[in-house]
JSON list of C-alpha atoms in Angstrom, two decimals:
[
{"chain": "N", "resi": 170, "resn": "ASP", "atom": "CA", "xyz": [-15.21, 4.20, 8.23]},
{"chain": "N", "resi": 171, "resn": "VAL", "atom": "CA", "xyz": [-11.57, 5.35, 8.09]},
{"chain": "N", "resi": 172, "resn": "LYS", "atom": "CA", "xyz": [-10.88, 8.18, 5.85]},
{"chain": "N", "resi": 173, "resn": "VAL", "atom": "CA", "xyz": [-7.66, 9.20, 4.52]},
{"chain": "N", "resi": 174, "resn": "THR", "atom": "CA", "xyz": [-7.70, 12.20, 2.28]},
{"chain": "N", "resi": 175, "resn": "GLN", "atom": "CA", "xyz": [-5.09, 13.74, 0.10]},
{"chain": "N", "resi": 176, "resn": "SER", "atom": "CA", "xyz": [-4.89, 17.27, -0.93]},
{"chain": "N", "resi": 177, "resn": "SER", "atom": "CA", "xyz": [-4.95, 16.69, -4.57]},
{"chain": "N", "resi": 178, "resn": "ARG", "atom": "CA", "xyz": [-5.85, 14.05, -7.05]},
{"chain": "N", "resi": 179, "resn": "TYR", "atom": "CA", "xyz": [-3.73, 15.58, -9.84]},
{"chain": "N", "resi": 180, "resn": "LEU", "atom": "CA", "xyz": [-0.96, 18.07, -9.70]},
{"chain": "N", "resi": 181, "resn": "VAL", "atom": "CA", "xyz": [1.46, 19.56, -12.28]},
{"chain": "N", "resi": 182, "resn": "LYS", "atom": "CA", "xyz": [4.61, 21.35, -11.32]},
{"chain": "N", "resi": 183, "resn": "ARG", "atom": "CA", "xyz": [7.78, 22.70, -12.99]},
{"chain": "N", "resi": 184, "resn": "THR", "atom": "CA", "xyz": [11.17, 21.53, -12.28]},
{"chain": "N", "resi": 185, "resn": "GLY", "atom": "CA", "xyz": [12.69, 23.39, -9.34]},
{"chain": "N", "resi": 186, "resn": "GLU", "atom": "CA", "xyz": [9.42, 24.15, -7.67]},
{"chain": "N", "resi": 187, "resn": "LYS", "atom": "CA", "xyz": [8.71, 23.35, -4.08]},
{"chain": "N", "resi": 188, "resn": "VAL", "atom": "CA", "xyz": [5.89, 20.89, -3.76]},
{"chain": "N", "resi": 189, "resn": "PHE", "atom": "CA", "xyz": [3.64, 20.10, -0.68]},
{"chain": "N", "resi": 190, "resn": "LEU", "atom": "CA", "xyz": [1.57, 16.95, -0.57]},
{"chain": "N", "resi": 191, "resn": "GLU", "atom": "CA", "xyz": [-0.84, 16.92, 2.33]},
{"chain": "N", "resi": 192, "resn": "CYS", "atom": "CA", "xyz": [-2.42, 13.93, 3.92]},
{"chain": "N", "resi": 193, "resn": "VAL", "atom": "CA", "xyz": [-5.05, 13.77, 6.54]},
{"chain": "N", "resi": 194, "resn": "GLN", "atom": "CA", "xyz": [-6.60, 10.80, 8.54]},
{"chain": "N", "resi": 195, "resn": "ASP", "atom": "CA", "xyz": [-9.50, 10.81, 10.82]},
{"chain": "N", "resi": 196, "resn": "MET", "atom": "CA", "xyz": [-9.07, 7.62, 12.70]},
{"chain": "N", "resi": 197, "resn": "ASP", "atom": "CA", "xyz": [-6.62, 8.60, 15.39]},
{"chain": "N", "resi": 198, "resn": "HIS", "atom": "CA", "xyz": [-3.92, 6.32, 13.91]},
{"chain": "N", "resi": 199, "resn": "GLU", "atom": "CA", "xyz": [-0.45, 6.60, 15.31]},
{"chain": "N", "resi": 200, "resn": "ASN", "atom": "CA", "xyz": [1.35, 5.56, 11.99]},
{"chain": "N", "resi": 201, "resn": "MET", "atom": "CA", "xyz": [1.33, 7.56, 8.74]},
{"chain": "N", "resi": 202, "resn": "PHE", "atom": "CA", "xyz": [3.21, 6.57, 5.56]},
{"chain": "N", "resi": 203, "resn": "TRP", "atom": "CA", "xyz": [4.10, 8.06, 2.24]},
{"chain": "N", "resi": 204, "resn": "TYR", "atom": "CA", "xyz": [4.72, 5.73, -0.79]},
{"chain": "N", "resi": 205, "resn": "ARG", "atom": "CA", "xyz": [5.34, 6.30, -4.36]},
{"chain": "N", "resi": 206, "resn": "GLN", "atom": "CA", "xyz": [4.22, 3.94, -6.96]},
{"chain": "N", "resi": 207, "resn": "ASP", "atom": "CA", "xyz": [5.79, 3.41, -10.43]},
{"chain": "N", "resi": 208, "resn": "PRO", "atom": "CA", "xyz": [4.94, 0.91, -13.17]},
{"chain": "N", "resi": 209, "resn": "GLY", "atom": "CA", "xyz": [6.92, -2.28, -12.67]},
{"chain": "N", "resi": 210, "resn": "LEU", "atom": "CA", "xyz": [8.48, -1.02, -9.34]},
{"chain": "N", "resi": 211, "resn": "GLY", "atom": "CA", "xyz": [5.36, -1.46, -7.22]},
{"chain": "N", "resi": 212, "resn": "LEU", "atom": "CA", "xyz": [5.03, 0.55, -4.03]},
{"chain": "N", "resi": 213, "resn": "ARG", "atom": "CA", "xyz": [8.12, 1.96, -2.41]},
{"chain": "N", "resi": 214, "resn": "LEU", "atom": "CA", "xyz": [8.18, 3.53, 1.03]},
{"chain": "N", "resi": 215, "resn": "ILE", "atom": "CA", "xyz": [9.52, 7.23, 1.06]},
{"chain": "N", "resi": 216, "resn": "TYR", "atom": "CA", "xyz": [9.02, 8.12, 4.83]},
{"chain": "N", "resi": 217, "resn": "PHE", "atom": "CA", "xyz": [6.90, 7.14, 7.70]},
{"chain": "N", "resi": 218, "resn": "SER", "atom": "CA", "xyz": [6.07, 8.53, 11.07]},
{"chain": "N", "resi": 219, "resn": "TYR", "atom": "CA", "xyz": [4.86, 6.69, 14.06]},
{"chain": "N", "resi": 220, "resn": "ASP", "atom": "CA", "xyz": [4.09, 9.86, 16.41]},
{"chain": "N", "resi": 221, "resn": "VAL", "atom": "CA", "xyz": [3.97, 13.58, 16.09]},
{"chain": "N", "resi": 222, "resn": "LYS", "atom": "CA", "xyz": [7.27, 15.13, 15.12]},
{"chain": "N", "resi": 223, "resn": "MET", "atom": "CA", "xyz": [8.68, 11.55, 14.60]},
{"chain": "N", "resi": 224, "resn": "LYS", "atom": "CA", "xyz": [9.83, 10.50, 11.22]},
{"chain": "N", "resi": 225, "resn": "GLU", "atom": "CA", "xyz": [11.99, 7.58, 9.82]},
{"chain": "N", "resi": 226, "resn": "LYS", "atom": "CA", "xyz": [13.29, 7.25, 6.37]},
{"chain": "N", "resi": 227, "resn": "GLY", "atom": "CA", "xyz": [12.01, 4.43, 4.19]},
{"chain": "N", "resi": 228, "resn": "ASP", "atom": "CA", "xyz": [13.58, 2.88, 0.99]},
{"chain": "N", "resi": 229, "resn": "ILE", "atom": "CA", "xyz": [13.80, 6.04, -1.21]},
{"chain": "N", "resi": 230, "resn": "PRO", "atom": "CA", "xyz": [13.90, 9.25, 0.93]},
{"chain": "N", "resi": 231, "resn": "GLU", "atom": "CA", "xyz": [16.38, 11.10, -1.25]},
{"chain": "N", "resi": 232, "resn": "GLY", "atom": "CA", "xyz": [14.84, 14.35, -2.63]},
{"chain": "N", "resi": 233, "resn": "TYR", "atom": "CA", "xyz": [11.87, 14.30, -0.04]},
{"chain": "N", "resi": 234, "resn": "SER", "atom": "CA", "xyz": [11.22, 15.43, 3.48]},
{"chain": "N", "resi": 235, "resn": "VAL", "atom": "CA", "xyz": [8.26, 15.22, 5.63]},
{"chain": "N", "resi": 236, "resn": "SER", "atom": "CA", "xyz": [6.41, 16.95, 8.40]},
{"chain": "N", "resi": 237, "resn": "ARG", "atom": "CA", "xyz": [4.09, 15.80, 11.12]},
{"chain": "N", "resi": 238, "resn": "GLU", "atom": "CA", "xyz": [3.07, 18.55, 13.27]},
{"chain": "N", "resi": 239, "resn": "LYS", "atom": "CA", "xyz": [-0.39, 17.13, 14.27]},
{"chain": "N", "resi": 240, "resn": "LYS", "atom": "CA", "xyz": [-1.21, 13.60, 14.74]},
{"chain": "N", "resi": 241, "resn": "GLU", "atom": "CA", "xyz": [-3.79, 13.58, 11.93]},
{"chain": "N", "resi": 242, "resn": "ARG", "atom": "CA", "xyz": [-1.67, 15.38, 9.21]},
{"chain": "N", "resi": 243, "resn": "PHE", "atom": "CA", "xyz": [1.38, 14.09, 7.43]},
{"chain": "N", "resi": 244, "resn": "SER", "atom": "CA", "xyz": [2.99, 16.25, 4.75]},
{"chain": "N", "resi": 245, "resn": "LEU", "atom": "CA", "xyz": [5.35, 15.18, 2.05]},
{"chain": "N", "resi": 246, "resn": "ILE", "atom": "CA", "xyz": [7.65, 18.04, 0.59]},
{"chain": "N", "resi": 247, "resn": "LEU", "atom": "CA", "xyz": [9.70, 17.96, -2.62]},
{"chain": "N", "resi": 248, "resn": "GLU", "atom": "CA", "xyz": [12.19, 20.70, -1.81]},
{"chain": "N", "resi": 249, "resn": "SER", "atom": "CA", "xyz": [13.11, 21.08, -5.52]},
{"chain": "N", "resi": 250, "resn": "ALA", "atom": "CA", "xyz": [11.00, 18.97, -7.93]},
{"chain": "N", "resi": 251, "resn": "SER", "atom": "CA", "xyz": [12.69, 16.95, -10.61]},
{"chain": "N", "resi": 252, "resn": "THR", "atom": "CA", "xyz": [11.18, 15.04, -13.57]},
{"chain": "N", "resi": 253, "resn": "ASN", "atom": "CA", "xyz": [12.06, 11.74, -11.88]},
{"chain": "N", "resi": 254, "resn": "GLN", "atom": "CA", "xyz": [9.84, 12.54, -9.26]},
{"chain": "N", "resi": 255, "resn": "THR", "atom": "CA", "xyz": [6.83, 12.36, -11.57]},
{"chain": "N", "resi": 256, "resn": "SER", "atom": "CA", "xyz": [4.81, 9.57, -10.06]},
{"chain": "N", "resi": 257, "resn": "MET", "atom": "CA", "xyz": [1.79, 8.46, -7.94]},
{"chain": "N", "resi": 258, "resn": "TYR", "atom": "CA", "xyz": [2.00, 9.35, -4.45]},
{"chain": "N", "resi": 259, "resn": "LEU", "atom": "CA", "xyz": [-0.02, 7.41, -1.94]},
{"chain": "N", "resi": 260, "resn": "CYS", "atom": "CA", "xyz": [-0.36, 8.23, 1.81]},
{"chain": "N", "resi": 261, "resn": "ALA", "atom": "CA", "xyz": [-1.45, 5.51, 4.33]},
{"chain": "N", "resi": 262, "resn": "SER", "atom": "CA", "xyz": [-2.14, 5.32, 8.08]},
{"chain": "N", "resi": 263, "resn": "SER", "atom": "CA", "xyz": [-2.47, 2.39, 10.41]},
{"chain": "N", "resi": 264, "resn": "PHE", "atom": "CA", "xyz": [-2.54, 1.73, 14.17]},
{"chain": "N", "resi": 265, "resn": "LEU", "atom": "CA", "xyz": [0.65, 1.29, 16.13]},
{"chain": "N", "resi": 266, "resn": "GLY", "atom": "CA", "xyz": [1.49, -2.33, 16.85]},
{"chain": "N", "resi": 267, "resn": "SER", "atom": "CA", "xyz": [2.45, -4.99, 14.46]},
{"chain": "N", "resi": 268, "resn": "SER", "atom": "CA", "xyz": [-0.62, -7.19, 15.46]},
{"chain": "N", "resi": 269, "resn": "ARG", "atom": "CA", "xyz": [-3.03, -4.82, 13.58]},
{"chain": "N", "resi": 270, "resn": "ASN", "atom": "CA", "xyz": [-0.85, -3.01, 11.08]},
{"chain": "N", "resi": 271, "resn": "GLU", "atom": "CA", "xyz": [-3.21, -3.06, 8.08]},
{"chain": "N", "resi": 272, "resn": "GLN", "atom": "CA", "xyz": [-2.99, 0.32, 6.35]},
{"chain": "N", "resi": 273, "resn": "PHE", "atom": "CA", "xyz": [-5.77, 2.59, 5.09]},
{"chain": "N", "resi": 274, "resn": "PHE", "atom": "CA", "xyz": [-4.75, 4.44, 1.88]},
{"chain": "N", "resi": 275, "resn": "GLY", "atom": "CA", "xyz": [-5.91, 7.72, 0.48]},
{"chain": "N", "resi": 276, "resn": "PRO", "atom": "CA", "xyz": [-6.90, 8.15, -3.08]},
{"chain": "N", "resi": 277, "resn": "GLY", "atom": "CA", "xyz": [-3.47, 8.98, -4.35]},
{"chain": "N", "resi": 278, "resn": "THR", "atom": "CA", "xyz": [-1.93, 12.23, -6.04]},
{"chain": "N", "resi": 279, "resn": "ARG", "atom": "CA", "xyz": [-0.61, 11.84, -9.57]},
{"chain": "N", "resi": 280, "resn": "LEU", "atom": "CA", "xyz": [2.17, 14.28, -9.72]},
{"chain": "N", "resi": 281, "resn": "THR", "atom": "CA", "xyz": [3.63, 15.30, -13.03]},
{"chain": "N", "resi": 282, "resn": "VAL", "atom": "CA", "xyz": [6.89, 17.35, -12.96]},
{"chain": "N", "resi": 283, "resn": "LEU", "atom": "CA", "xyz": [7.50, 19.11, -16.22]},
{"chain": "P", "resi": 1360, "resn": "SER", "atom": "CA", "xyz": [13.45, -3.55, -0.30]},
{"chain": "P", "resi": 1361, "resn": "GLN", "atom": "CA", "xyz": [11.14, -6.03, -1.98]},
{"chain": "P", "resi": 1362, "resn": "GLN", "atom": "CA", "xyz": [9.63, -8.95, 0.05]},
{"chain": "P", "resi": 1363, "resn": "GLY", "atom": "CA", "xyz": [6.60, -10.40, -1.58]},
{"chain": "P", "resi": 1364, "resn": "GLU", "atom": "CA", "xyz": [6.38, -11.33, -5.18]},
{"chain": "P", "resi": 1365, "resn": "GLU", "atom": "CA", "xyz": [3.12, -12.17, -6.81]},
{"chain": "P", "resi": 1366, "resn": "ASP", "atom": "CA", "xyz": [2.47, -14.67, -9.34]},
{"chain": "P", "resi": 1367, "resn": "PRO", "atom": "CA", "xyz": [1.16, -14.42, -12.00]},
{"chain": "P", "resi": 1368, "resn": "GLN", "atom": "CA", "xyz": [1.93, -10.74, -12.94]},
{"chain": "P", "resi": 1369, "resn": "ALA", "atom": "CA", "xyz": [-1.39, -10.58, -15.04]},
{"chain": "P", "resi": 1370, "resn": "LEU", "atom": "CA", "xyz": [-4.46, -12.91, -15.15]},
{"chain": "P", "resi": 1371, "resn": "SER", "atom": "CA", "xyz": [-7.55, -12.95, -17.41]},
{"chain": "P", "resi": 1372, "resn": "ILE", "atom": "CA", "xyz": [-10.44, -15.18, -16.53]},
{"chain": "P", "resi": 1373, "resn": "GLN", "atom": "CA", "xyz": [-14.16, -15.44, -17.54]},
{"chain": "P", "resi": 1374, "resn": "GLU", "atom": "CA", "xyz": [-16.72, -13.87, -15.07]},
{"chain": "P", "resi": 1375, "resn": "GLY", "atom": "CA", "xyz": [-18.04, -16.59, -12.85]},
{"chain": "P", "resi": 1376, "resn": "GLU", "atom": "CA", "xyz": [-14.70, -18.38, -12.83]},
{"chain": "P", "resi": 1377, "resn": "ASN", "atom": "CA", "xyz": [-12.30, -18.53, -9.87]},
{"chain": "P", "resi": 1378, "resn": "ALA", "atom": "CA", "xyz": [-9.07, -16.54, -9.79]},
{"chain": "P", "resi": 1379, "resn": "THR", "atom": "CA", "xyz": [-6.09, -17.61, -7.83]},
{"chain": "P", "resi": 1380, "resn": "MET", "atom": "CA", "xyz": [-3.05, -15.32, -7.08]},
{"chain": "P", "resi": 1381, "resn": "ASN", "atom": "CA", "xyz": [0.15, -16.44, -5.32]},
{"chain": "P", "resi": 1382, "resn": "CYS", "atom": "CA", "xyz": [2.67, -14.62, -3.34]},
{"chain": "P", "resi": 1383, "resn": "SER", "atom": "CA", "xyz": [6.06, -15.77, -2.17]},
{"chain": "P", "resi": 1384, "resn": "TYR", "atom": "CA", "xyz": [8.30, -14.04, 0.35]},
{"chain": "P", "resi": 1385, "resn": "LYS", "atom": "CA", "xyz": [11.78, -14.35, 1.68]},
{"chain": "P", "resi": 1386, "resn": "THR", "atom": "CA", "xyz": [12.10, -13.82, 5.37]},
{"chain": "P", "resi": 1387, "resn": "SER", "atom": "CA", "xyz": [10.11, -14.47, 8.39]},
{"chain": "P", "resi": 1388, "resn": "ILE", "atom": "CA", "xyz": [6.75, -12.52, 8.71]},
{"chain": "P", "resi": 1389, "resn": "ASN", "atom": "CA", "xyz": [4.30, -11.68, 11.47]},
{"chain": "P", "resi": 1390, "resn": "ASN", "atom": "CA", "xyz": [1.45, -11.40, 9.08]},
{"chain": "P", "resi": 1391, "resn": "LEU", "atom": "CA", "xyz": [0.67, -11.29, 5.43]},
{"chain": "P", "resi": 1392, "resn": "GLN", "atom": "CA", "xyz": [-2.05, -8.91, 3.96]},
{"chain": "P", "resi": 1393, "resn": "TRP", "atom": "CA", "xyz": [-3.72, -8.61, 0.60]},
{"chain": "P", "resi": 1394, "resn": "TYR", "atom": "CA", "xyz": [-4.81, -5.32, -0.82]},
{"chain": "P", "resi": 1395, "resn": "ARG", "atom": "CA", "xyz": [-6.76, -4.47, -3.94]},
{"chain": "P", "resi": 1396, "resn": "GLN", "atom": "CA", "xyz": [-6.15, -1.30, -6.09]},
{"chain": "P", "resi": 1397, "resn": "ASN", "atom": "CA", "xyz": [-8.60, -0.33, -8.75]},
{"chain": "P", "resi": 1398, "resn": "SER", "atom": "CA", "xyz": [-7.00, 1.60, -11.65]},
{"chain": "P", "resi": 1399, "resn": "GLY", "atom": "CA", "xyz": [-5.51, 4.98, -10.60]},
{"chain": "P", "resi": 1400, "resn": "ARG", "atom": "CA", "xyz": [-6.88, 4.81, -6.99]},
{"chain": "P", "resi": 1401, "resn": "GLY", "atom": "CA", "xyz": [-5.40, 3.93, -3.66]},
{"chain": "P", "resi": 1402, "resn": "LEU", "atom": "CA", "xyz": [-5.15, 0.61, -2.10]},
{"chain": "P", "resi": 1403, "resn": "VAL", "atom": "CA", "xyz": [-7.95, -1.13, -0.12]},
{"chain": "P", "resi": 1404, "resn": "HIS", "atom": "CA", "xyz": [-7.00, -3.62, 2.50]},
{"chain": "P", "resi": 1405, "resn": "LEU", "atom": "CA", "xyz": [-8.85, -6.98, 1.92]},
{"chain": "P", "resi": 1406, "resn": "ILE", "atom": "CA", "xyz": [-7.62, -9.48, 4.47]},
{"chain": "P", "resi": 1407, "resn": "LEU", "atom": "CA", "xyz": [-4.82, -10.01, 7.03]},
{"chain": "P", "resi": 1408, "resn": "ILE", "atom": "CA", "xyz": [-3.64, -13.45, 8.11]},
{"chain": "P", "resi": 1409, "resn": "ARG", "atom": "CA", "xyz": [-1.36, -14.08, 10.92]},
{"chain": "P", "resi": 1410, "resn": "SER", "atom": "CA", "xyz": [1.78, -16.22, 10.98]},
{"chain": "P", "resi": 1411, "resn": "ASN", "atom": "CA", "xyz": [0.04, -18.82, 13.12]},
{"chain": "P", "resi": 1412, "resn": "GLU", "atom": "CA", "xyz": [-3.00, -19.09, 10.93]},
{"chain": "P", "resi": 1413, "resn": "ARG", "atom": "CA", "xyz": [-3.17, -21.30, 7.86]},
{"chain": "P", "resi": 1414, "resn": "GLU", "atom": "CA", "xyz": [-6.53, -20.18, 6.21]},
{"chain": "P", "resi": 1415, "resn": "LYS", "atom": "CA", "xyz": [-8.83, -17.33, 6.48]},
{"chain": "P", "resi": 1416, "resn": "HIS", "atom": "CA", "xyz": [-12.11, -16.56, 4.64]},
{"chain": "P", "resi": 1417, "resn": "SER", "atom": "CA", "xyz": [-13.74, -13.23, 3.99]},
{"chain": "P", "resi": 1418, "resn": "GLY", "atom": "CA", "xyz": [-16.96, -13.32, 1.78]},
{"chain": "P", "resi": 1419, "resn": "ARG", "atom": "CA", "xyz": [-15.66, -14.65, -1.58]},
{"chain": "P", "resi": 1420, "resn": "LEU", "atom": "CA", "xyz": [-11.96, -14.32, -0.50]},
{"chain": "P", "resi": 1421, "resn": "ARG", "atom": "CA", "xyz": [-10.03, -17.25, 0.70]},
{"chain": "P", "resi": 1422, "resn": "VAL", "atom": "CA", "xyz": [-6.41, -16.72, 1.80]},
{"chain": "P", "resi": 1423, "resn": "THR", "atom": "CA", "xyz": [-3.96, -19.41, 2.66]},
{"chain": "P", "resi": 1424, "resn": "LEU", "atom": "CA", "xyz": [-0.58, -19.20, 4.24]},
{"chain": "P", "resi": 1425, "resn": "ASP", "atom": "CA", "xyz": [2.30, -21.83, 4.31]},
{"chain": "P", "resi": 1426, "resn": "THR", "atom": "CA", "xyz": [5.00, -20.35, 6.41]},
{"chain": "P", "resi": 1427, "resn": "SER", "atom": "CA", "xyz": [7.35, -23.37, 5.65]},
{"chain": "P", "resi": 1428, "resn": "LYS", "atom": "CA", "xyz": [7.14, -22.61, 2.01]},
{"chain": "P", "resi": 1429, "resn": "LYS", "atom": "CA", "xyz": [6.94, -18.91, 2.63]},
{"chain": "P", "resi": 1430, "resn": "SER", "atom": "CA", "xyz": [4.10, -18.67, 0.41]},
{"chain": "P", "resi": 1431, "resn": "SER", "atom": "CA", "xyz": [0.36, -17.56, 0.41]},
{"chain": "P", "resi": 1432, "resn": "SER", "atom": "CA", "xyz": [-2.55, -17.54, -2.12]},
{"chain": "P", "resi": 1433, "resn": "LEU", "atom": "CA", "xyz": [-5.55, -15.49, -2.67]},
{"chain": "P", "resi": 1434, "resn": "LEU", "atom": "CA", "xyz": [-8.60, -17.10, -4.10]},
{"chain": "P", "resi": 1435, "resn": "ILE", "atom": "CA", "xyz": [-11.68, -15.06, -5.40]},
{"chain": "P", "resi": 1436, "resn": "THR", "atom": "CA", "xyz": [-14.51, -17.31, -6.14]},
{"chain": "P", "resi": 1437, "resn": "ALA", "atom": "CA", "xyz": [-17.38, -16.64, -8.64]},
{"chain": "P", "resi": 1438, "resn": "SER", "atom": "CA", "xyz": [-15.49, -13.61, -10.05]},
{"chain": "P", "resi": 1439, "resn": "ARG", "atom": "CA", "xyz": [-17.33, -10.54, -11.11]},
{"chain": "P", "resi": 1440, "resn": "ALA", "atom": "CA", "xyz": [-16.45, -7.69, -13.24]},
{"chain": "P", "resi": 1441, "resn": "ALA", "atom": "CA", "xyz": [-15.96, -5.43, -10.33]},
{"chain": "P", "resi": 1442, "resn": "ASP", "atom": "CA", "xyz": [-13.06, -7.59, -9.33]},
{"chain": "P", "resi": 1443, "resn": "THR", "atom": "CA", "xyz": [-11.10, -6.29, -12.21]},
{"chain": "P", "resi": 1444, "resn": "ALA", "atom": "CA", "xyz": [-8.10, -4.65, -10.33]},
{"chain": "P", "resi": 1445, "resn": "SER", "atom": "CA", "xyz": [-4.55, -5.10, -9.17]},
{"chain": "P", "resi": 1446, "resn": "TYR", "atom": "CA", "xyz": [-4.04, -7.29, -6.17]},
{"chain": "P", "resi": 1447, "resn": "PHE", "atom": "CA", "xyz": [-0.93, -6.87, -3.88]},
{"chain": "P", "resi": 1448, "resn": "CYS", "atom": "CA", "xyz": [0.44, -8.93, -1.06]},
{"chain": "P", "resi": 1449, "resn": "ALA", "atom": "CA", "xyz": [2.24, -7.28, 1.79]},
{"chain": "P", "resi": 1450, "resn": "THR", "atom": "CA", "xyz": [4.23, -8.89, 4.52]},
{"chain": "P", "resi": 1451, "resn": "GLY", "atom": "CA", "xyz": [4.28, -7.43, 8.21]},
{"chain": "P", "resi": 1452, "resn": "SER", "atom": "CA", "xyz": [7.05, -7.97, 10.39]},
{"chain": "P", "resi": 1453, "resn": "ARG", "atom": "CA", "xyz": [7.59, -6.94, 14.01]},
{"chain": "P", "resi": 1454, "resn": "ASP", "atom": "CA", "xyz": [7.83, -3.14, 13.25]},
{"chain": "P", "resi": 1455, "resn": "ASP", "atom": "CA", "xyz": [4.97, -1.26, 11.80]},
{"chain": "P", "resi": 1456, "resn": "LYS", "atom": "CA", "xyz": [6.02, -1.19, 8.15]},
{"chain": "P", "resi": 1457, "resn": "ILE", "atom": "CA", "xyz": [4.59, -3.57, 5.66]},
{"chain": "P", "resi": 1458, "resn": "ILE", "atom": "CA", "xyz": [6.36, -4.44, 2.24]},
{"chain": "P", "resi": 1459, "resn": "PHE", "atom": "CA", "xyz": [4.41, -4.76, -0.79]},
{"chain": "P", "resi": 1460, "resn": "GLY", "atom": "CA", "xyz": [4.88, -6.99, -3.78]},
{"chain": "P", "resi": 1461, "resn": "LYS", "atom": "CA", "xyz": [4.44, -5.62, -7.42]},
{"chain": "P", "resi": 1462, "resn": "GLY", "atom": "CA", "xyz": [1.07, -7.10, -7.79]},
{"chain": "P", "resi": 1463, "resn": "THR", "atom": "CA", "xyz": [-1.09, -9.06, -10.12]},
{"chain": "P", "resi": 1464, "resn": "ARG", "atom": "CA", "xyz": [-3.32, -7.47, -12.56]},
{"chain": "P", "resi": 1465, "resn": "LEU", "atom": "CA", "xyz": [-6.69, -9.25, -12.75]},
{"chain": "P", "resi": 1466, "resn": "HIS", "atom": "CA", "xyz": [-9.04, -8.70, -15.64]},
{"chain": "P", "resi": 1467, "resn": "ILE", "atom": "CA", "xyz": [-12.39, -10.35, -15.60]},
{"chain": "P", "resi": 1468, "resn": "LEU", "atom": "CA", "xyz": [-13.91, -10.87, -19.05]},
{"chain": "P", "resi": 1469, "resn": "PRO", "atom": "CA", "xyz": [-17.68, -10.49, -19.54]}
]
């Protein structure tokens, strides 16, 4: 079974703190994704990566950065957390290639920024 | 960017009944996928239908795709309490990204 794990289920941070969200997958997937999910807005893509050290901006990259130093690990970084980044963060992974691009999700991290 | 749009936004049915959710999208697609999300959890992939397919089955799930109308439907037969969840359609194009709709909240009444 594909397993995608996220470092925390719940996280509470203060405004201005640097926040790291970690995601690890064990299926040798090339692609990894970070989304945020907010009520009424659905899932919005923040960043994705299709290979080690490669990254592409999604729809809402502002205020975020990412790091992919190893194939199995994809980190989302909030350089200076703000209250409008309070959200559910979901990591996903998939194989390369549009013919089999179903995504496998982690359990999510609910981040609250005070 | 929003591609799929589910209808209805929320649906409540009695246990044992069939549940139908619809998805409309705007641009050409390579495939269309349906996902389920239980409250506060990650999404689980249910089924993928390619653009050259019209219907697909998986257990109690039946998905149809009409590319001429740019629409898809997900039918869950003989619903159970455990089917209570949010259901999302997602469209896949030639790149590896997929775009999610806002979801349908399904509630199965005992």
